[in-house]
mmCIF file of C-alpha atoms in Angstrom:
data_model
loop_
_atom_site.group_PDB
_atom_site.id
_atom_site.type_symbol
_atom_site.label_atom_id
_atom_site.label_comp_id
_atom_site.label_asym_id
_atom_site.label_seq_id
_atom_site.Cartn_x
_atom_site.Cartn_y
_atom_site.Cartn_z
ATOM 1 C CA UNK A 1 15.179 -17.644 70.245
ATOM 2 C CA UNK A 2 16.093 -20.828 68.350
ATOM 3 C CA UNK A 3 13.623 -23.581 68.399
ATOM 4 C CA UNK A 4 14.521 -26.825 70.192
ATOM 5 C CA UNK A 5 14.135 -30.195 68.531
ATOM 6 C CA UNK A 6 11.879 -32.662 70.180
ATOM 7 C CA UNK A 7 14.107 -35.700 69.823
ATOM 8 C CA UNK A 8 17.495 -34.230 70.669
ATOM 9 C CA UNK A 9 17.733 -32.160 73.813
ATOM 10 C CA UNK A 10 20.085 -29.192 73.593
ATOM 11 C CA UNK A 11 20.333 -29.115 69.753
ATOM 12 C CA UNK A 12 18.961 -26.004 68.090
ATOM 13 C CA UNK A 13 17.596 -25.997 64.529
ATOM 14 C CA UNK A 14 18.118 -23.026 62.299
ATOM 15 C CA UNK A 15 16.889 -22.372 58.809
ATOM 16 C CA UNK A 16 18.882 -22.176 55.615
ATOM 17 C CA UNK A 17 20.041 -18.533 55.620
ATOM 18 C CA UNK A 18 20.963 -16.164 52.812
ATOM 19 C CA UNK A 19 24.683 -16.602 53.427
ATOM 20 C CA UNK A 20 24.310 -20.378 53.193
ATOM 21 C CA UNK A 21 22.353 -19.988 49.966
ATOM 22 C CA UNK A 22 24.975 -17.634 48.495
ATOM 23 C CA UNK A 23 27.801 -20.040 49.375
ATOM 24 C CA UNK A 24 25.907 -22.997 47.899
ATOM 25 C CA UNK A 25 25.201 -21.078 44.684
ATOM 26 C CA UNK A 26 28.838 -19.969 44.408
ATOM 27 C CA UNK A 27 30.066 -23.550 44.820
ATOM 28 C CA UNK A 28 27.494 -24.748 42.276
ATOM 29 C CA UNK A 29 28.551 -22.029 39.800
ATOM 30 C CA UNK A 30 32.215 -22.999 40.154
ATOM 31 C CA UNK A 31 31.391 -26.669 39.605
ATOM 32 C CA UNK A 32 29.284 -25.833 36.542
ATOM 33 C CA UNK A 33 32.111 -23.701 35.128
ATOM 34 C CA UNK A 34 34.585 -26.578 35.394
ATOM 35 C CA UNK A 35 32.036 -29.029 33.985
ATOM 36 C CA UNK A 36 31.312 -26.777 31.002
ATOM 37 C CA UNK A 37 35.032 -26.200 30.419
ATOM 38 C CA UNK A 38 35.599 -29.966 30.419
ATOM 39 C CA UNK A 39 32.686 -30.582 28.036
ATOM 40 C CA UNK A 40 34.029 -27.970 25.586
ATOM 41 C CA UNK A 41 37.508 -29.498 25.843
ATOM 42 C CA UNK A 42 36.130 -32.972 25.102
ATOM 43 C CA UNK A 43 34.147 -31.625 22.140
ATOM 44 C CA UNK A 44 37.346 -30.204 20.673
ATOM 45 C CA UNK A 45 39.169 -33.505 21.275
ATOM 46 C CA UNK A 46 36.337 -35.324 19.489
ATOM 47 C CA UNK A 47 36.481 -32.878 16.575
ATOM 48 C CA UNK A 48 40.250 -33.318 16.230
ATOM 49 C CA UNK A 49 39.815 -37.101 16.286
ATOM 50 C CA UNK A 50 37.116 -36.910 13.613
ATOM 51 C CA UNK A 51 39.388 -34.778 11.392
ATOM 52 C CA UNK A 52 42.267 -37.241 11.826
ATOM 53 C CA UNK A 53 40.037 -40.212 10.982
ATOM 54 C CA UNK A 54 38.702 -38.446 7.884
ATOM 55 C CA UNK A 55 42.255 -37.725 6.693
ATOM 56 C CA UNK A 56 43.242 -41.359 7.321
ATOM 57 C CA UNK A 57 40.253 -42.548 5.284
ATOM 58 C CA UNK A 58 41.140 -40.189 2.448
ATOM 59 C CA UNK A 59 44.760 -41.394 2.501
ATOM 60 C CA UNK A 60 43.539 -44.979 2.291
ATOM 61 C CA UNK A 61 41.275 -44.075 -0.645
ATOM 62 C CA UNK A 62 44.147 -42.266 -2.378
ATOM 63 C CA UNK A 63 46.380 -45.332 -2.059
ATOM 64 C CA UNK A 64 43.649 -47.553 -3.501
ATOM 65 C CA UNK A 65 43.044 -45.182 -6.412
ATOM 66 C CA UNK A 66 46.792 -44.906 -7.114
ATOM 67 C CA UNK A 67 47.090 -48.702 -7.175
ATOM 68 C CA UNK A 68 44.035 -48.938 -9.425
ATOM 69 C CA UNK A 69 45.517 -46.397 -11.843
ATOM 70 C CA UNK A 70 48.795 -48.311 -11.968
ATOM 71 C CA UNK A 71 46.901 -51.521 -12.732
ATOM 72 C CA UNK A 72 44.773 -49.907 -15.488
ATOM 73 C CA UNK A 73 47.629 -48.062 -17.129
ATOM 74 C CA UNK A 74 47.945 -44.436 -18.232
ATOM 75 C CA UNK A 75 44.890 -42.440 -19.308
ATOM 76 C CA UNK A 76 45.574 -38.959 -20.744
ATOM 77 C CA UNK A 77 42.028 -37.751 -19.975
ATOM 78 C CA UNK A 78 42.376 -38.352 -16.261
ATOM 79 C CA UNK A 79 43.392 -35.622 -13.794
ATOM 80 C CA UNK A 80 46.472 -36.250 -11.709
ATOM 81 C CA UNK A 81 45.643 -37.288 -8.164
ATOM 82 C CA UNK A 82 47.373 -34.140 -6.921
ATOM 83 C CA UNK A 83 44.868 -31.940 -8.766
ATOM 84 C CA UNK A 84 41.702 -33.945 -8.196
ATOM 85 C CA UNK A 85 39.282 -33.676 -5.277
ATOM 86 C CA UNK A 86 40.391 -36.371 -2.789
ATOM 87 C CA UNK A 87 36.844 -36.759 -1.455
ATOM 88 C CA UNK A 88 36.073 -38.632 -4.697
ATOM 89 C CA UNK A 89 38.109 -41.582 -3.464
ATOM 90 C CA UNK A 90 35.908 -42.206 -0.425
ATOM 91 C CA UNK A 91 32.895 -44.515 -0.480
ATOM 92 C CA UNK A 92 30.827 -41.664 0.953
ATOM 93 C CA UNK A 93 31.822 -38.070 1.691
ATOM 94 C CA UNK A 94 32.075 -36.990 5.333
ATOM 95 C CA UNK A 95 28.721 -35.960 6.809
ATOM 96 C CA UNK A 96 29.965 -32.358 7.065
ATOM 97 C CA UNK A 97 31.334 -32.052 3.506
ATOM 98 C CA UNK A 98 29.674 -29.145 1.668
ATOM 99 C CA UNK A 99 31.109 -29.693 -1.821
ATOM 100 C CA UNK A 100 33.439 -27.901 -4.232
ATOM 101 C CA UNK A 101 33.569 -24.095 -3.984
ATOM 102 C CA UNK A 102 35.684 -21.182 -5.200
ATOM 103 C CA UNK A 103 35.732 -19.682 -1.687
ATOM 104 C CA UNK A 104 34.494 -20.652 1.756
ATOM 105 C CA UNK A 105 30.721 -21.119 1.732
ATOM 106 C CA UNK A 106 29.127 -18.490 3.945
ATOM 107 C CA UNK A 107 25.987 -20.495 4.667
ATOM 108 C CA UNK A 108 27.690 -23.462 6.339
ATOM 109 C CA UNK A 109 28.031 -23.800 10.099
ATOM 110 C CA UNK A 110 31.593 -24.216 11.419
ATOM 111 C CA UNK A 111 32.933 -27.750 11.459
ATOM 112 C CA UNK A 112 32.749 -28.468 7.724
ATOM 113 C CA UNK A 113 34.960 -29.661 4.857
ATOM 114 C CA UNK A 114 35.008 -28.232 1.343
ATOM 115 C CA UNK A 115 37.249 -28.506 -1.711
ATOM 116 C CA UNK A 116 38.540 -25.145 -2.937
ATOM 117 C CA UNK A 117 38.637 -25.241 -6.725
ATOM 118 C CA UNK A 118 41.130 -22.418 -7.256
ATOM 119 C CA UNK A 119 43.858 -23.695 -4.915
ATOM 120 C CA UNK A 120 42.921 -27.400 -5.392
ATOM 121 C CA UNK A 121 42.996 -27.851 -1.606
ATOM 122 C CA UNK A 122 40.736 -29.710 0.765
ATOM 123 C CA UNK A 123 39.867 -27.322 3.591
ATOM 124 C CA UNK A 124 38.398 -27.944 7.029
ATOM 125 C CA UNK A 125 36.918 -25.102 9.085
ATOM 126 C CA UNK A 126 36.812 -26.243 12.712
ATOM 127 C CA UNK A 127 33.951 -25.606 15.069
ATOM 128 C CA UNK A 128 36.124 -25.608 18.199
ATOM 129 C CA UNK A 129 39.652 -24.310 17.678
ATOM 130 C CA UNK A 130 40.774 -22.830 20.987
ATOM 131 C CA UNK A 131 43.810 -25.148 21.071
ATOM 132 C CA UNK A 132 44.614 -25.035 17.343
ATOM 133 C CA UNK A 133 47.645 -23.152 16.037
ATOM 134 C CA UNK A 134 48.441 -22.888 12.335
ATOM 135 C CA UNK A 135 51.819 -21.667 11.095
ATOM 136 C CA UNK A 136 51.596 -18.210 9.560
ATOM 137 C CA UNK A 137 47.801 -18.005 9.478
ATOM 138 C CA UNK A 138 45.390 -15.916 11.508
ATOM 139 C CA UNK A 139 42.355 -17.673 10.113
ATOM 140 C CA UNK A 140 41.613 -21.004 11.743
ATOM 141 C CA UNK A 141 41.204 -23.407 8.856
ATOM 142 C CA UNK A 142 43.103 -26.572 8.055
ATOM 143 C CA UNK A 143 44.284 -26.818 4.452
ATOM 144 C CA UNK A 144 45.368 -30.101 2.894
ATOM 145 C CA UNK A 145 47.153 -30.815 -0.393
ATOM 146 C CA UNK A 146 47.519 -34.148 -2.134
ATOM 147 C CA UNK A 147 51.227 -34.774 -2.563
ATOM 148 C CA UNK A 148 53.346 -37.747 -3.460
ATOM 149 C CA UNK A 149 55.696 -39.184 -0.893
ATOM 150 C CA UNK A 150 59.285 -38.895 -2.137
ATOM 151 C CA UNK A 151 60.378 -42.459 -1.332
ATOM 152 C CA UNK A 152 57.390 -44.578 -2.342
ATOM 153 C CA UNK A 153 55.648 -41.988 -4.548
ATOM 154 C CA UNK A 154 52.374 -42.837 -2.793
ATOM 155 C CA UNK A 155 49.921 -39.920 -2.732
ATOM 156 C CA UNK A 156 49.033 -38.542 0.703
ATOM 157 C CA UNK A 157 46.889 -35.779 2.084
ATOM 158 C CA UNK A 158 49.379 -33.376 3.693
ATOM 159 C CA UNK A 159 48.522 -30.347 5.855
ATOM 160 C CA UNK A 160 49.736 -27.103 4.312
ATOM 161 C CA UNK A 161 50.736 -25.154 6.329
ATOM 162 C CA UNK A 162 51.497 -27.421 9.272
ATOM 163 C CA UNK A 163 49.358 -27.092 12.360
ATOM 164 C CA UNK A 164 49.463 -27.970 16.040
ATOM 165 C CA UNK A 165 46.263 -29.009 17.765
ATOM 166 C CA UNK A 166 46.522 -29.614 21.543
ATOM 167 C CA UNK A 167 50.312 -29.235 21.436
ATOM 168 C CA UNK A 168 50.455 -32.450 19.415
ATOM 169 C CA UNK A 169 53.705 -31.674 17.634
ATOM 170 C CA UNK A 170 53.081 -34.080 14.762
ATOM 171 C CA UNK A 171 52.061 -31.275 12.409
ATOM 172 C CA UNK A 172 48.966 -33.173 11.438
ATOM 173 C CA UNK A 173 48.353 -36.849 10.883
ATOM 174 C CA UNK A 174 50.780 -39.593 11.805
#
């Protein structure tokens, strides 16, 4: 027989039953799933933003170096900007840059940059890439070449091949 409360006549108190506990845990699990999904989504957005900012910084450094080379005049001992490591033109390398390598370093955690010596490309291996699509590639890595813009002949870091991250149809950096 249910116990009666002292202050409220006619109102019965019952305990928290197993069904109530199961429902509460199910609701909590669903909420945690959506929270975790949102956190992972935001981490990938942050990673994409960090990649875009790094590429913008490199493009700025490339423009400064190109202007400096024009001002100093030709030097036959200097590598063309298209063949040189573009990280050199930054004040400091990105915190997740692991250096120049012939192939992807196996010891590095995902979410790092490296310059591949053989292809002369700057490569980024993302940590979170669920929403990243790269034309013609199964492997999820962003590859960038230094190329000169046809009109102004300014060097730029260009994704090769083009990619789509979060259905952002820009093919890389704007």
